[in-house]
mmCIF file of C-alpha atoms in Angstrom:
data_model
loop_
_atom_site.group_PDB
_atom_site.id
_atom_site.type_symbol
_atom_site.label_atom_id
_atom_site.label_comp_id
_atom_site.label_asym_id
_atom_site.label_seq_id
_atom_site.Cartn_x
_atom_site.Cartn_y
_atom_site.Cartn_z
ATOM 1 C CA UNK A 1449 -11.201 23.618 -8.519
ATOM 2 C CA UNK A 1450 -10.009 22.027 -5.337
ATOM 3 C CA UNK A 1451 -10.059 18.150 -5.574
ATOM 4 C CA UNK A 1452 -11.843 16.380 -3.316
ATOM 5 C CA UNK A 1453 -12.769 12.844 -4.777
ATOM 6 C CA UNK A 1454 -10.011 10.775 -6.169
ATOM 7 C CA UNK A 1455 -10.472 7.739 -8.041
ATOM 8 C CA UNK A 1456 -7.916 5.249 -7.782
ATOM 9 C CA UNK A 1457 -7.336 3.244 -11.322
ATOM 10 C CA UNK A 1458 -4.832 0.136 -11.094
ATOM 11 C CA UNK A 1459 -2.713 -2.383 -13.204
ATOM 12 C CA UNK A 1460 -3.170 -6.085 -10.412
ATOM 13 C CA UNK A 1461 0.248 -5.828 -8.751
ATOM 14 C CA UNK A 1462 0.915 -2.598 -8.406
ATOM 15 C CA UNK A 1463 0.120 -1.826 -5.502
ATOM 16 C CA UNK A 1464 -3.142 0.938 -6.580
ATOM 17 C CA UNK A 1465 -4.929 -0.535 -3.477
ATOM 18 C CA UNK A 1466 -2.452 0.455 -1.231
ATOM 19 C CA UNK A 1467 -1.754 3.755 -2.709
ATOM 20 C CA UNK A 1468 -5.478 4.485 -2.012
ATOM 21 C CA UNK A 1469 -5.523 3.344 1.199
ATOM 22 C CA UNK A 1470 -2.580 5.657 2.516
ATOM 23 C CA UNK A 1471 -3.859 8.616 0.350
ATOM 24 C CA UNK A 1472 -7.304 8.434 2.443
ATOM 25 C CA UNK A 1473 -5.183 8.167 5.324
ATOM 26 C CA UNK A 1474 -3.139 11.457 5.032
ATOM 27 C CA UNK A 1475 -5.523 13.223 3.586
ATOM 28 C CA UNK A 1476 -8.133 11.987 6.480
ATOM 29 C CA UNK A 1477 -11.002 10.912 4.137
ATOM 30 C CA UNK A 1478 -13.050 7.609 3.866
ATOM 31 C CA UNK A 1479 -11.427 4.678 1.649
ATOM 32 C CA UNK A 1480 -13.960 2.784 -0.142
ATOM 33 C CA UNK A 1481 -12.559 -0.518 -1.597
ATOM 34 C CA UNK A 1482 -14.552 -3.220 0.621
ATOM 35 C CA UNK A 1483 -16.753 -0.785 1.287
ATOM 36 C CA UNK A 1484 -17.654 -0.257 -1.674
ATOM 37 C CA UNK A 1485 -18.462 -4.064 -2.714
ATOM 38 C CA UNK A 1486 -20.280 -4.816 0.530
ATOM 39 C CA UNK A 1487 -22.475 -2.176 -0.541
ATOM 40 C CA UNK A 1488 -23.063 -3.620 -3.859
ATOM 41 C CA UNK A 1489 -23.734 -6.755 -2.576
ATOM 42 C CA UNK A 1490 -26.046 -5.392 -0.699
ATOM 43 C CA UNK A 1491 -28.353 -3.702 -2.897
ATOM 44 C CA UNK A 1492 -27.722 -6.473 -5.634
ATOM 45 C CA UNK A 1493 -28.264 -9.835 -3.051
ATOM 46 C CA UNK A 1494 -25.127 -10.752 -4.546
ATOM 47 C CA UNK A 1495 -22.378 -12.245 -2.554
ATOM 48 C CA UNK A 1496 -19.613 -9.874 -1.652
ATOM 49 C CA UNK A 1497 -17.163 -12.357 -3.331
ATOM 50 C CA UNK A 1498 -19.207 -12.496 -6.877
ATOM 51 C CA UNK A 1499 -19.420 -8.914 -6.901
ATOM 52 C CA UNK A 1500 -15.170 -8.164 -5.956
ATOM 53 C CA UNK A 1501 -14.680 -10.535 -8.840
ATOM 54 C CA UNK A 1502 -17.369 -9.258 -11.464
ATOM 55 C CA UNK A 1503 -17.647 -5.977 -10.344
ATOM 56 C CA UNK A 1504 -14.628 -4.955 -12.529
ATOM 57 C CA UNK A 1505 -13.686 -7.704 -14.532
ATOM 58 C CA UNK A 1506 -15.248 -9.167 -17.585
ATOM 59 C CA UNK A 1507 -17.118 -13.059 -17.972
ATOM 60 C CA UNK A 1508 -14.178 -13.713 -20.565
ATOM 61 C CA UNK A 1509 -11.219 -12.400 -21.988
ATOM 62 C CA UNK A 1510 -12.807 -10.582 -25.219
ATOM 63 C CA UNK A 1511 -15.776 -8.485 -25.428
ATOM 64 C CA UNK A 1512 -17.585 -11.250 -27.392
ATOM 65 C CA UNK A 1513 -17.884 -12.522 -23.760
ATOM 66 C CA UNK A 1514 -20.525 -10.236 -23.095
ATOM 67 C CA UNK A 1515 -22.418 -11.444 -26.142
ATOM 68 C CA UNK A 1516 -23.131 -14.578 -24.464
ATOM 69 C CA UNK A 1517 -23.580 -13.569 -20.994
ATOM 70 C CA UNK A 1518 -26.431 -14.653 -19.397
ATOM 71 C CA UNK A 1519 -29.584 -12.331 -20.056
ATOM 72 C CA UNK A 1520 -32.201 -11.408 -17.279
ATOM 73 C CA UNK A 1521 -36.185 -12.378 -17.999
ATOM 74 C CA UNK A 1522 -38.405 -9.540 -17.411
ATOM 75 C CA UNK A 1523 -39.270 -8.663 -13.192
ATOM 76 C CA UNK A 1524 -35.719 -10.501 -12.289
ATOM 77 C CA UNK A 1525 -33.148 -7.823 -12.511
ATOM 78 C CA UNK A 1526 -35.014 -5.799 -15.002
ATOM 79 C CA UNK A 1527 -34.786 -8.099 -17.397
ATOM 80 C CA UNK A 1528 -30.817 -7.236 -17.251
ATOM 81 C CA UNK A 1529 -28.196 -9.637 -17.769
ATOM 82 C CA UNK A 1530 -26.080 -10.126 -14.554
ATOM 83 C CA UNK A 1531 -23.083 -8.154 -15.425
ATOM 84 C CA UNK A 1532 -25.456 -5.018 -16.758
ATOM 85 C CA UNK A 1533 -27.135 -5.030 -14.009
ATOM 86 C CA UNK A 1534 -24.379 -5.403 -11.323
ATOM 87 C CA UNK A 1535 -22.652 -2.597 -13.109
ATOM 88 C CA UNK A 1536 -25.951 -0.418 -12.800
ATOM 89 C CA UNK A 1537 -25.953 -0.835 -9.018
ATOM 90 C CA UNK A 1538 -22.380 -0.545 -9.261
ATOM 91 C CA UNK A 1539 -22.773 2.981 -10.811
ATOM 92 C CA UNK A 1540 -25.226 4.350 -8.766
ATOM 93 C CA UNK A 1541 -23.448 3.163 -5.454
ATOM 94 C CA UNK A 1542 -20.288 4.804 -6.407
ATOM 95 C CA UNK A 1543 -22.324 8.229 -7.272
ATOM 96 C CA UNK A 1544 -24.032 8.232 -3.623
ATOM 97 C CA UNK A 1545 -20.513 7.582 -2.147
ATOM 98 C CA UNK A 1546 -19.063 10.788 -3.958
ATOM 99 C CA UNK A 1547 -21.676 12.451 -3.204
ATOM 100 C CA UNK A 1548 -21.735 12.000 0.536
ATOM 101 C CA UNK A 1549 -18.260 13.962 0.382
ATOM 102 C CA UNK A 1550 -14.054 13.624 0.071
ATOM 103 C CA UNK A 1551 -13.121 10.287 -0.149
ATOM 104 C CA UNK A 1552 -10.726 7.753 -1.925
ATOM 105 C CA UNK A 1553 -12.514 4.883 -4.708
ATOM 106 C CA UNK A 1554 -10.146 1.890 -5.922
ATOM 107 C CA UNK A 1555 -11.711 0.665 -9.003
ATOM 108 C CA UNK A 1556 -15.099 -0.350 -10.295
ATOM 109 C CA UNK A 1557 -14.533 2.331 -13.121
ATOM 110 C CA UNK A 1558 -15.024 4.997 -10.895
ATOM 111 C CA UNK A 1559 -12.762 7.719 -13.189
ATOM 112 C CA UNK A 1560 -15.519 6.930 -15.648
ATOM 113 C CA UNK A 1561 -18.365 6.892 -13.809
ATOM 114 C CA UNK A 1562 -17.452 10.523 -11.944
ATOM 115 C CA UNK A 1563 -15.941 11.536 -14.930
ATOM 116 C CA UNK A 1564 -18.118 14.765 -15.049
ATOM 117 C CA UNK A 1565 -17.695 15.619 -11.672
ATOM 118 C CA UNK A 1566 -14.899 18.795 -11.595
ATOM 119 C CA UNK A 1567 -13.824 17.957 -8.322
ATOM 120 C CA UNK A 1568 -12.648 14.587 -9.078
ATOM 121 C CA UNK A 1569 -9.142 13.436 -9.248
ATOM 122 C CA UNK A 1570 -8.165 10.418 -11.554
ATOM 123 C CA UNK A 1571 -5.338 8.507 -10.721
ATOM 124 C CA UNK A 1572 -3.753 5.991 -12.969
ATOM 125 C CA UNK A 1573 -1.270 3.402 -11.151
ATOM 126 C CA UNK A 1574 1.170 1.138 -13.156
ATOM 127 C CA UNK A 1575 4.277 -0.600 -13.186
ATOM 128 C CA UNK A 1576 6.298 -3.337 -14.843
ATOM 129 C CA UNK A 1577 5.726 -7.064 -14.749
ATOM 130 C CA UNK A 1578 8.927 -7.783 -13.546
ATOM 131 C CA UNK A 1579 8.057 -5.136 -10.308
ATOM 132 C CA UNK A 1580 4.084 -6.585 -10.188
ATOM 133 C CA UNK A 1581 5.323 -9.843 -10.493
ATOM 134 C CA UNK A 1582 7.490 -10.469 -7.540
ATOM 135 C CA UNK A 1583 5.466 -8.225 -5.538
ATOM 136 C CA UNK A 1584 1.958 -10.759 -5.768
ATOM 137 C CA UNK A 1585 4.178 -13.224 -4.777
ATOM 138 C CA UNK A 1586 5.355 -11.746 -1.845
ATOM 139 C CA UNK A 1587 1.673 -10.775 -1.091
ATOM 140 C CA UNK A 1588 -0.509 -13.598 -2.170
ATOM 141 C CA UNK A 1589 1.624 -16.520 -2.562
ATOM 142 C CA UNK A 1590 2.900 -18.705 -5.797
ATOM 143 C CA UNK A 1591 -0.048 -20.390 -7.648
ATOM 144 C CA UNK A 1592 -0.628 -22.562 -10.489
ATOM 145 C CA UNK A 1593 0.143 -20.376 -13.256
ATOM 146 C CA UNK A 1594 3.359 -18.241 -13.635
ATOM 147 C CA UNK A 1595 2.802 -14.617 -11.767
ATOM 148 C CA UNK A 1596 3.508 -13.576 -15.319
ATOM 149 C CA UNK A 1597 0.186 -14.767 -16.511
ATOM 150 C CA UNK A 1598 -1.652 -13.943 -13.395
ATOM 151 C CA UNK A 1599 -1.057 -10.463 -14.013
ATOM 152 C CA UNK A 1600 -1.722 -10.713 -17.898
ATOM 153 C CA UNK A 1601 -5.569 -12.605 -17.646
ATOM 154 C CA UNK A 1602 -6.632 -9.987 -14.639
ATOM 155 C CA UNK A 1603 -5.340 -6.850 -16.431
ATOM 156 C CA UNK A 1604 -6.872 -8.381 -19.902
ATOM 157 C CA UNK A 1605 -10.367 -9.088 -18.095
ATOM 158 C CA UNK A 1606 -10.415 -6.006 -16.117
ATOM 159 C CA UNK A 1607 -9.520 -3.683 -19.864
ATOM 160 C CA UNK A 1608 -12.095 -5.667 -21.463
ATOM 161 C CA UNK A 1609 -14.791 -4.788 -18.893
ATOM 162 C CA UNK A 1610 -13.983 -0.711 -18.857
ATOM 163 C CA UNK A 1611 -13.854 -1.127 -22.585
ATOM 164 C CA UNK A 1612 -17.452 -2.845 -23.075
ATOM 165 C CA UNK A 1613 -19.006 -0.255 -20.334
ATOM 166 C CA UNK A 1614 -17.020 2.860 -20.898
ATOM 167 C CA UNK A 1615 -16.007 2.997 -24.684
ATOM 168 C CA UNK A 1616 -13.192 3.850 -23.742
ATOM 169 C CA UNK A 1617 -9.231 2.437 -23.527
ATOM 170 C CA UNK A 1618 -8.149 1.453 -20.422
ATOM 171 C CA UNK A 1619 -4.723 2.706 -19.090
ATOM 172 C CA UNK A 1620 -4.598 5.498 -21.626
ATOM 173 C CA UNK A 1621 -3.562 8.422 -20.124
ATOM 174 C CA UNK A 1622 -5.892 10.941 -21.253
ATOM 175 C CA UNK A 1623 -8.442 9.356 -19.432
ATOM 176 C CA UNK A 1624 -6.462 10.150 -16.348
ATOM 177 C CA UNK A 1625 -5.152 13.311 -14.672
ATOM 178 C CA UNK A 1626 -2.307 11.395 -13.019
ATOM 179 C CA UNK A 1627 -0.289 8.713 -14.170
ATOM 180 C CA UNK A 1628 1.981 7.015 -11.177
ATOM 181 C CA UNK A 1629 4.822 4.190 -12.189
ATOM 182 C CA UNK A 1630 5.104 2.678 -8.486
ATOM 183 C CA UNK A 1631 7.985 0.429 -9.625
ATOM 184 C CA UNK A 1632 10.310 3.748 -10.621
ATOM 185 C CA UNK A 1633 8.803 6.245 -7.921
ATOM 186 C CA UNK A 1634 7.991 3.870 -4.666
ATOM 187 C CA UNK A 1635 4.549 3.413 -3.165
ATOM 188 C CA UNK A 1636 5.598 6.260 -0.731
ATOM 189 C CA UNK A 1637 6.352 8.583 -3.303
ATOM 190 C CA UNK A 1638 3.513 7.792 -5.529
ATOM 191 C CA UNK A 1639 1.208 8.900 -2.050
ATOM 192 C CA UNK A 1640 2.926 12.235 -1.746
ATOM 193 C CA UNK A 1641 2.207 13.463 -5.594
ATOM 194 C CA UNK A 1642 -1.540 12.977 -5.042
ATOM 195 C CA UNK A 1643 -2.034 13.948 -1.691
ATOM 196 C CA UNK A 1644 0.370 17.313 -2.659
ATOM 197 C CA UNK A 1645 -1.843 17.900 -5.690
ATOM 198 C CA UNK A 1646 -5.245 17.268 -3.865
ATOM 199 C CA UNK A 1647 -3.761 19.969 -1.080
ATOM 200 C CA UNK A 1648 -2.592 22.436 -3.898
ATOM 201 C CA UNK A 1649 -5.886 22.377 -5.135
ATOM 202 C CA UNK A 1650 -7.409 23.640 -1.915
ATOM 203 C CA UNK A 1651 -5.158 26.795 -2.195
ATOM 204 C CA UNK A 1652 -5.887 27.388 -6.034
#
């Protein structure tokens, strides 16, 4: 079945985003990363900033967090607490953009959401601290907290939120058809295994 949505899943630091971004651009498909949250925001009248930072991560750092979210009262929102129902629109947004034709998601849960879709290609990208580290330092500057811990509460928000929606692990690789260490194969490297397997599958 030739592949011709691919889902980009991503440890913060290494360098997913990027991998997306180049893969859309070889392969000459739309990238949806902004895209994607401006068009939540849209049809959620959230700001475009509230919904890049609770699109994919959870309230806390435990799935008790959701417990104590914030529920909805009935004719706002459906009666939906905010994250349910930003992950509702969320859903449906990223099934319209598949639908539309090829293109390249970062995030948001996509491999889950289009996980029944045969012409989807799930891409899990990883690395080591010591790699993430030093690279969202180079890219974003030094902050308050260590790099070290940066990584550690995104990646521990983000698993808790595709836990509490999906069921499922996050990072596990049988959730994934791909698996890409950027910090032993190179960003450039990491590009030319999906866009090779996404052109392989045309010819299968």
């Amino acid at each position: 079945m030739e592949k011709k949505i691919i889902t980009i899943s991503r440890e913060f630091g290494s360098g997913g985003r990027t991998v997306g971004r180049m893969v859309a651009e070889k392969l000459g498909i739309p990238f949806y990363d902004k895209e994607l949250v401006d068009q939540v925001a849209l049809e959620s009248g959230f700001a475009p900033k509230f919904v890049e930072e609770h699109g994919e991560h959870s309230p806390g750092s435990s799935l008790f967090s959701y417990a104590f979210a914030p529920q909805g009262v009935p004719g706002v929102m459906n009666g939906l607490s905010t994250a349910d129902f930003l992950w509702n629109i969320q859903c449906n947004v990223i099934l319209q953009l598949a639908d539309k034709g090829p293109c390249v998601i970062v995030g948001r849960n996509a491999d889950y959401i289009l996980k029944d879709r045969q012409d989807a290609l799930h891409v899990f990208v990883f690395a080591d601290i010591p790699y993430r580290a030093d690279r969202i330092v180079r890219l974003y500057g030094e902050s308050e907290k260590a790099p070290e811990a940066r990584l550690q509460e995104k990646d521990k928000r983000r698993r808790v939120n595709y836990q509490h929606y999906t069921g499922r692990t996050w990072g596990m690789s049988q959730n994934y058809n791909l698996c890409l260490d950027t910090g032993v194969l190179g960003i450039e490297q990491c590009v030319d295994i999906i866009t090779n397997t996404v052109i392989k599958s045309r010819e299968a």
